[in-house]
Amino acid sequence: MSDTASQLKKGVLEILVLHLLSRSDLYGYQLIIELDIRSHGYFKMKEGTLYPVLYRLEDSGYIESYWERDDGKRGVRRKYYRITSSGQRKIAEMREEMSLFFSSIKQVMGEDML
Amino acid sequence: MNKIDNYVNEVLLHIQADREVKHRIREDLIASLNERMAYASSGEADYIISSLGSPAEMAMEYMNNLDIAAPAFINTRYEDSPYFEYRSKAALFGIPWIHVKTRRRFGHRFGVARGIIAIGDVSIGCISFGGVALGGISMGGVSAGLCSFGGLAIAALLAAGGIAIGTAALGGIAIGLFALGGIAVGQAAIGGLAMGKVTYEMRETNSVSWQVIQELVNRALK
């Protein structure tokens, strides 16, 4: 992966994770799968990238975690993450910022962007 | 211990973070790798683990991303007194042969080293060196063990230090069965001020011969 791609991905990961959690509670590996599938493999990541993002969001109070046991025959414990009200406000603010960010880039780069 | 646990332990060996962070990583990484196992068509731990890269690579990825989380994981004075940990891979009954851990200003807690040879802010081992050292042979500001040396040394056998307490104690203040020191308290005591069953005070002479010590010990043991 190029440096540019890596930096761009890091920059938007918090927003993407918060966005997915604003739709439903998810556990770590589910987030990895969701990001991979929805981005058609562009956001394919490992635990070493995802969990520090989750820790940061959790420590900032934007998400919280809880354990739940799987109902299936495996019966494993899963750590789910859910967005907090502070996280909801944050993602709304992030969406606005992102929209402004992209529109500003588009104004500068115009057709060269695509 | 299964392959996933082994892999996670290997990853953690390469991560420099305090206990809470490591605990968090261990718990989540094990849970996530188990999920990967369940989702994978082959379900083989070897296949899952090899797809993640080596433990060192995974640890590096964590460290690179944890660094971004500076307020939570890195103290602003980190550079002045860095957290340091080394744990030898070779171990005896799960205890590393060498464990070094210092964390003076990292997370505001002491680094506790546990190993056959342990060196740390607090060290626990057969041979231990540290601010507080506990073990067979221990040396430190405060040390306790079979043979201890330090500012305050407490030992089952031999203690030597500013204040020494042990079967045989040597120090500024020595308390023991056999005590030798500025102030010596014991069954057999030799010192500037000696208190005990058999005493020898060195108020006028600054030296004591080996013969005198032997005689005192013999008398004390009678």
Short mmCIF file of C-alpha atoms in Angstrom, two decimals:
data_model
loop_
_atom_site.label_atom_id
_atom_site.label_comp_id
_atom_site.label_asym_id
_atom_site.label_seq_id
_atom_site.Cartn_x
_atom_site.Cartn_y
_atom_site.Cartn_z
CA MET A 1 0.00 0.00 0.00
CA SER A 2 1.36 3.44 -0.89
CA ASP A 3 2.07 6.03 1.78
CA THR A 4 -0.63 8.32 0.40
CA ALA A 5 -3.25 5.57 0.53
CA SER A 6 -2.17 4.61 4.03
CA GLN A 7 -2.40 8.19 5.32
CA LEU A 8 -5.76 8.81 3.64
CA LYS A 9 -7.18 5.61 5.12
CA LYS A 10 -5.96 6.44 8.61
CA GLY A 11 -7.55 9.86 8.31
CA VAL A 12 -11.02 8.57 7.59
CA LEU A 13 -11.08 5.38 9.63
CA GLU A 14 -12.56 6.97 12.74
CA ILE A 15 -15.37 8.48 10.69
CA LEU A 16 -16.13 5.19 8.95
CA VAL A 17 -16.14 3.21 12.19
CA LEU A 18 -18.38 5.75 13.92
CA HIS A 19 -20.66 5.77 10.89
CA LEU A 20 -21.06 1.98 10.91
CA LEU A 21 -21.68 1.96 14.65
CA SER A 22 -24.30 4.69 14.27
CA ARG A 23 -26.32 2.14 12.26
CA SER A 24 -25.97 -0.85 14.55
CA ASP A 25 -23.90 -2.34 17.35
CA LEU A 26 -21.03 -4.39 15.94
CA TYR A 27 -18.16 -6.45 17.32
CA GLY A 28 -14.56 -6.02 16.17
CA TYR A 29 -14.39 -8.64 13.47
CA GLN A 30 -17.79 -7.60 12.12
CA LEU A 31 -16.39 -4.11 11.62
CA ILE A 32 -13.41 -5.56 9.74
CA ILE A 33 -15.77 -7.54 7.48
CA GLU A 34 -18.17 -4.62 6.95
CA LEU A 35 -15.39 -2.21 5.99
CA ASP A 36 -13.90 -4.79 3.64
CA ILE A 37 -17.17 -5.68 1.88
CA ARG A 38 -18.60 -2.16 1.64
CA SER A 39 -15.33 -0.78 0.22
CA HIS A 40 -14.86 -3.74 -2.16
CA GLY A 41 -11.60 -4.63 -0.47
CA TYR A 42 -10.13 -1.13 -0.26
CA PHE A 43 -10.49 -0.98 3.53
CA LYS A 44 -9.20 -4.48 4.19
CA MET A 45 -7.53 -4.25 7.57
CA LYS A 46 -6.18 -6.26 10.42
CA GLU A 47 -6.77 -6.03 14.13
CA GLY A 48 -3.62 -3.96 14.65
CA THR A 49 -5.21 -1.12 12.71
CA LEU A 50 -8.83 -1.38 13.79
CA TYR A 51 -8.53 -1.86 17.55
CA PRO A 52 -6.37 1.20 18.27
CA VAL A 53 -9.07 3.24 16.50
CA LEU A 54 -11.74 1.62 18.66
CA TYR A 55 -9.68 2.27 21.81
CA ARG A 56 -9.31 5.90 20.86
CA LEU A 57 -13.02 6.32 20.23
CA GLU A 58 -13.87 4.50 23.45
CA ASP A 59 -11.41 6.52 25.52
CA SER A 60 -12.89 9.71 24.04
CA GLY A 61 -16.37 8.58 25.09
CA TYR A 62 -17.75 8.35 21.54
CA ILE A 63 -18.41 4.61 21.76
CA GLU A 64 -18.78 2.09 24.55
CA SER A 65 -18.40 -1.66 24.65
CA TYR A 66 -20.26 -4.54 26.23
CA TRP A 67 -19.84 -8.28 26.21
CA GLU A 68 -22.51 -10.64 24.99
CA ARG A 69 -22.49 -14.38 24.59
CA ASP A 70 -23.20 -15.78 21.13
CA ASP A 71 -26.51 -17.67 21.01
CA GLY A 72 -25.16 -20.18 18.48
CA LYS A 73 -23.63 -23.52 19.30
CA ARG A 74 -20.17 -21.98 19.65
CA GLY A 75 -21.36 -19.83 22.54
CA VAL A 76 -18.37 -17.48 22.36
CA ARG A 77 -18.27 -14.15 24.16
CA ARG A 78 -18.26 -11.16 21.85
CA LYS A 79 -17.35 -7.60 22.64
CA TYR A 80 -19.84 -5.32 20.93
CA TYR A 81 -19.35 -1.64 20.40
CA ARG A 82 -22.16 0.90 20.39
CA ILE A 83 -22.17 4.61 19.72
CA THR A 84 -22.90 6.99 22.61
CA SER A 85 -24.92 10.21 22.41
CA SER A 86 -21.61 12.08 22.39
CA GLY A 87 -20.54 9.85 19.49
CA GLN A 88 -23.77 10.69 17.63
CA ARG A 89 -22.99 14.39 17.94
CA LYS A 90 -19.43 13.75 16.86
CA ILE A 91 -20.37 11.81 13.72
CA ALA A 92 -22.83 14.54 12.71
CA GLU A 93 -20.06 17.08 13.09
CA MET A 94 -17.64 14.82 11.18
CA ARG A 95 -20.09 14.37 8.29
CA GLU A 96 -20.43 18.10 7.92
CA GLU A 97 -16.66 18.55 8.02
CA MET A 98 -16.19 15.77 5.49
CA SER A 99 -18.75 17.22 3.14
CA LEU A 100 -17.03 20.60 3.30
CA PHE A 101 -13.66 18.90 2.88
CA PHE A 102 -14.65 17.04 -0.29
CA SER A 103 -16.46 19.97 -1.84
CA SER A 104 -13.43 22.18 -1.20
CA ILE A 105 -11.10 19.63 -2.80
CA LYS A 106 -13.43 19.37 -5.75
CA GLN A 107 -13.45 23.14 -6.16
CA VAL A 108 -9.66 23.18 -6.22
CA MET A 109 -9.07 20.12 -8.36
CA GLY A 110 -12.16 20.25 -10.53
CA GLU A 111 -12.29 17.60 -13.22
CA ASP A 112 -8.75 16.42 -12.41
CA MET A 113 -10.17 14.80 -9.31
CA LEU A 114 -11.86 12.01 -11.25
CA MET B 1 -2.38 -23.28 25.31
CA ASN B 2 -3.72 -23.25 21.73
CA LYS B 3 -2.16 -21.72 18.62
CA ILE B 4 -4.15 -18.52 18.85
CA ASP B 5 -3.06 -17.94 22.46
CA ASN B 6 0.54 -18.60 21.46
CA TYR B 7 0.30 -16.16 18.57
CA VAL B 8 -1.23 -13.45 20.76
CA ASN B 9 1.43 -13.98 23.44
CA GLU B 10 4.11 -13.59 20.79
CA VAL B 11 2.49 -10.37 19.55
CA LEU B 12 2.37 -8.98 23.08
CA LEU B 13 6.07 -9.70 23.61
CA HIS B 14 6.80 -7.21 20.84
CA ILE B 15 4.44 -4.50 22.09
CA GLN B 16 5.76 -1.87 24.45
CA ALA B 17 2.81 -0.77 26.48
CA ASP B 18 1.68 -1.01 30.04
CA ARG B 19 -0.29 -3.88 31.54
CA GLU B 20 -3.74 -2.36 31.00
CA VAL B 21 -3.12 -1.75 27.31
CA LYS B 22 -1.67 -5.23 26.84
CA HIS B 23 -4.63 -6.77 28.64
CA ARG B 24 -7.01 -4.90 26.38
CA ILE B 25 -5.13 -6.02 23.26
CA ARG B 26 -4.94 -9.65 24.41
CA GLU B 27 -8.66 -9.87 25.15
CA ASP B 28 -9.73 -8.28 21.87
CA LEU B 29 -7.18 -10.00 19.66
CA ILE B 30 -8.07 -13.46 20.97
CA ALA B 31 -11.79 -12.77 20.50
CA SER B 32 -11.24 -11.47 16.98
CA LEU B 33 -8.98 -14.34 15.90
CA ASN B 34 -11.57 -16.81 17.17
CA GLU B 35 -14.14 -15.02 15.04
CA ARG B 36 -11.82 -15.25 12.05
CA MET B 37 -11.57 -18.97 12.69
CA ALA B 38 -15.35 -19.31 12.71
CA TYR B 39 -15.77 -17.28 9.51
CA ALA B 40 -12.94 -18.93 7.55
CA SER B 41 -13.94 -21.78 5.26
CA SER B 42 -10.94 -23.89 6.24
CA GLY B 43 -11.20 -23.10 9.95
CA GLU B 44 -7.52 -23.89 10.34
CA ALA B 45 -5.69 -21.85 12.95
CA ASP B 46 -2.44 -22.10 10.98
CA TYR B 47 -4.09 -20.64 7.89
CA ILE B 48 -5.71 -17.79 9.84
CA ILE B 49 -2.50 -16.94 11.66
CA SER B 50 -0.32 -17.01 8.57
CA SER B 51 -2.73 -14.61 6.82
CA LEU B 52 -2.16 -12.05 9.59
CA GLY B 53 1.61 -11.88 9.20
CA SER B 54 4.25 -12.62 11.79
CA PRO B 55 3.66 -11.65 15.44
CA ALA B 56 6.33 -8.95 15.05
CA GLU B 57 4.47 -7.48 12.05
CA MET B 58 1.16 -7.49 13.88
CA ALA B 59 2.81 -5.89 16.92
CA MET B 60 4.38 -3.23 14.70
CA GLU B 61 0.97 -2.44 13.24
CA TYR B 62 -0.46 -2.03 16.74
CA MET B 63 2.44 0.15 17.84
CA ASN B 64 2.20 2.37 14.74
CA ASN B 65 -1.47 2.94 15.37
CA LEU B 66 -1.25 3.21 19.14
CA ASP B 67 1.28 6.01 18.65
CA ILE B 68 -1.45 8.09 17.09
CA ALA B 69 -3.38 7.75 20.33
CA ALA B 70 -0.78 9.80 22.15
CA PRO B 71 -2.91 11.15 25.02
CA ALA B 72 -4.04 7.72 26.10
CA PHE B 73 -0.91 5.69 25.62
CA ILE B 74 2.14 7.90 25.63
CA ASN B 75 3.05 10.25 28.42
CA THR B 76 4.32 13.63 27.28
CA ARG B 77 7.49 13.00 29.29
CA TYR B 78 7.96 9.64 27.61
CA GLU B 79 11.22 10.67 25.95
CA ASP B 80 12.76 11.77 29.26
CA SER B 81 12.40 8.39 30.85
CA PRO B 82 11.18 5.83 28.37
CA TYR B 83 9.22 2.78 29.22
CA PHE B 84 11.42 -0.21 28.60
CA GLU B 85 10.68 -3.89 28.70
CA TYR B 86 12.70 -6.91 27.66
CA ARG B 87 11.51 -10.43 28.29
CA SER B 88 13.65 -13.32 27.12
CA LYS B 89 11.86 -15.85 24.97
CA ALA B 90 13.53 -18.68 26.88
CA ALA B 91 11.53 -19.49 29.98
CA LEU B 92 11.48 -21.97 32.81
CA PHE B 93 7.97 -23.15 33.73
CA GLY B 94 6.58 -20.09 32.02
CA ILE B 95 8.89 -17.71 33.89
CA PRO B 96 11.33 -15.86 31.60
CA TRP B 97 15.00 -16.26 32.33
CA ILE B 98 15.48 -12.52 32.06
CA HIS B 99 12.83 -9.85 32.50
CA VAL B 100 13.68 -6.17 32.53
CA LYS B 101 10.94 -3.61 32.99
CA THR B 102 11.09 0.06 33.82
CA ARG B 103 8.26 2.51 33.63
CA ARG B 104 9.13 5.42 35.82
CA ARG B 105 6.97 7.96 34.05
CA PHE B 106 4.87 5.76 31.87
CA GLY B 107 1.34 5.44 33.09
CA HIS B 108 2.42 6.70 36.52
CA ARG B 109 2.93 3.17 37.80
CA PHE B 110 5.96 1.10 38.63
CA GLY B 111 7.30 -1.43 36.18
CA VAL B 112 7.23 -4.85 37.83
CA ALA B 113 9.76 -7.33 36.45
CA ARG B 114 9.28 -11.02 37.16
CA GLY B 115 11.90 -13.50 36.01
CA ILE B 116 14.66 -15.84 37.02
CA ILE B 117 16.81 -12.73 36.70
CA ALA B 118 14.61 -9.69 37.21
CA ILE B 119 15.57 -6.05 36.84
CA GLY B 120 13.00 -3.33 37.30
CA ASP B 121 11.47 -0.57 39.33
CA VAL B 122 10.08 -3.48 41.32
CA SER B 123 11.77 -6.82 40.67
CA ILE B 124 10.80 -10.29 41.73
CA GLY B 125 13.14 -13.16 40.88
CA CYS B 126 15.78 -15.64 41.91
CA ILE B 127 18.27 -12.85 41.29
CA SER B 128 16.67 -9.44 41.40
CA PHE B 129 17.85 -5.88 41.08
CA GLY B 130 15.59 -2.88 41.49
CA GLY B 131 14.20 -0.03 43.49
CA VAL B 132 12.32 -2.68 45.42
CA ALA B 133 13.89 -6.11 44.92
CA LEU B 134 12.41 -9.36 46.12
CA GLY B 135 13.93 -12.78 45.61
CA GLY B 136 16.66 -15.26 46.32
CA ILE B 137 19.52 -12.83 45.91
CA SER B 138 18.18 -9.31 45.88
CA MET B 139 19.81 -5.94 45.56
CA GLY B 140 17.95 -2.68 45.70
CA GLY B 141 16.81 0.37 47.59
CA VAL B 142 14.57 -1.91 49.56
CA SER B 143 15.44 -5.58 49.20
CA ALA B 144 14.10 -8.75 50.72
CA GLY B 145 15.02 -12.38 50.13
CA LEU B 146 17.43 -15.11 51.15
CA CYS B 147 20.44 -12.82 50.69
CA SER B 148 19.64 -9.13 50.43
CA PHE B 149 21.71 -6.05 49.88
CA GLY B 150 20.41 -2.51 49.89
CA GLY B 151 19.34 0.60 51.73
CA LEU B 152 16.92 -1.50 53.71
CA ALA B 153 17.81 -5.17 53.45
CA ILE B 154 15.72 -7.91 54.95
CA ALA B 155 16.91 -11.48 54.50
CA ALA B 156 16.40 -14.99 55.77
CA LEU B 157 20.15 -15.61 55.63
CA LEU B 158 22.40 -12.64 54.94
CA ALA B 159 21.38 -9.02 54.96
CA ALA B 160 23.73 -6.14 54.30
CA GLY B 161 22.77 -2.52 54.03
CA GLY B 162 21.99 0.78 55.71
CA ILE B 163 19.46 -1.03 57.81
CA ALA B 164 19.96 -4.80 57.71
CA ILE B 165 17.69 -7.38 59.22
CA GLY B 166 18.53 -11.07 58.86
CA THR B 167 20.00 -14.20 60.36
CA ALA B 168 23.37 -12.59 59.71
CA ALA B 169 23.09 -8.83 59.40
CA LEU B 170 25.70 -6.26 58.49
CA GLY B 171 24.88 -2.60 58.35
CA GLY B 172 24.57 0.85 59.82
CA ILE B 173 21.82 -0.60 61.93
CA ALA B 174 22.06 -4.38 62.01
CA ILE B 175 19.45 -6.58 63.60
CA GLY B 176 19.86 -10.35 63.50
CA LEU B 177 20.93 -13.55 65.11
CA PHE B 178 24.43 -12.37 64.30
CA ALA B 179 24.63 -8.62 63.89
CA LEU B 180 27.57 -6.46 62.94
CA GLY B 181 27.10 -2.75 62.57
CA GLY B 182 27.10 0.78 63.92
CA ILE B 183 24.19 -0.21 66.06
CA ALA B 184 24.02 -3.99 66.33
CA VAL B 185 21.22 -5.89 67.95
CA GLY B 186 21.35 -9.67 68.11
CA GLN B 187 22.12 -12.92 69.82
CA ALA B 188 25.73 -12.10 69.01
CA ALA B 189 26.21 -8.40 68.38
CA ILE B 190 29.32 -6.49 67.42
CA GLY B 191 29.28 -2.78 66.88
CA GLY B 192 29.64 0.79 68.06
CA LEU B 193 26.59 0.13 70.16
CA ALA B 194 25.97 -3.59 70.62
CA MET B 195 22.92 -5.08 72.29
CA GLY B 196 22.15 -8.75 72.80
CA LYS B 197 23.05 -11.94 74.58
CA VAL B 198 26.75 -11.76 73.71
CA THR B 199 28.08 -8.36 72.76
CA TYR B 200 31.31 -6.75 71.72
CA GLU B 201 31.40 -3.00 71.59
CA MET B 202 33.95 -1.30 69.39
CA ARG B 203 34.00 2.07 71.09
CA GLU B 204 37.73 2.34 71.41
CA THR B 205 38.96 0.03 68.71
CA ASN B 206 37.83 0.36 65.11
CA SER B 207 38.59 -3.22 64.23
CA VAL B 208 37.55 -6.63 65.31
CA SER B 209 39.46 -9.83 64.64
CA TRP B 210 38.01 -12.93 63.07
CA GLN B 211 38.92 -14.79 66.28
CA VAL B 212 36.74 -12.47 68.36
CA ILE B 213 33.82 -12.99 65.97
CA GLN B 214 34.19 -16.78 66.15
CA GLU B 215 34.35 -16.67 69.93
CA LEU B 216 31.24 -14.50 70.17
CA VAL B 217 29.30 -16.74 67.85
CA ASN B 218 30.30 -19.82 69.78
CA ARG B 219 29.24 -18.24 73.05
CA ALA B 220 25.95 -17.05 71.58
CA LEU B 221 25.11 -20.50 70.30
CA LYS B 222 25.79 -22.22 73.62
#
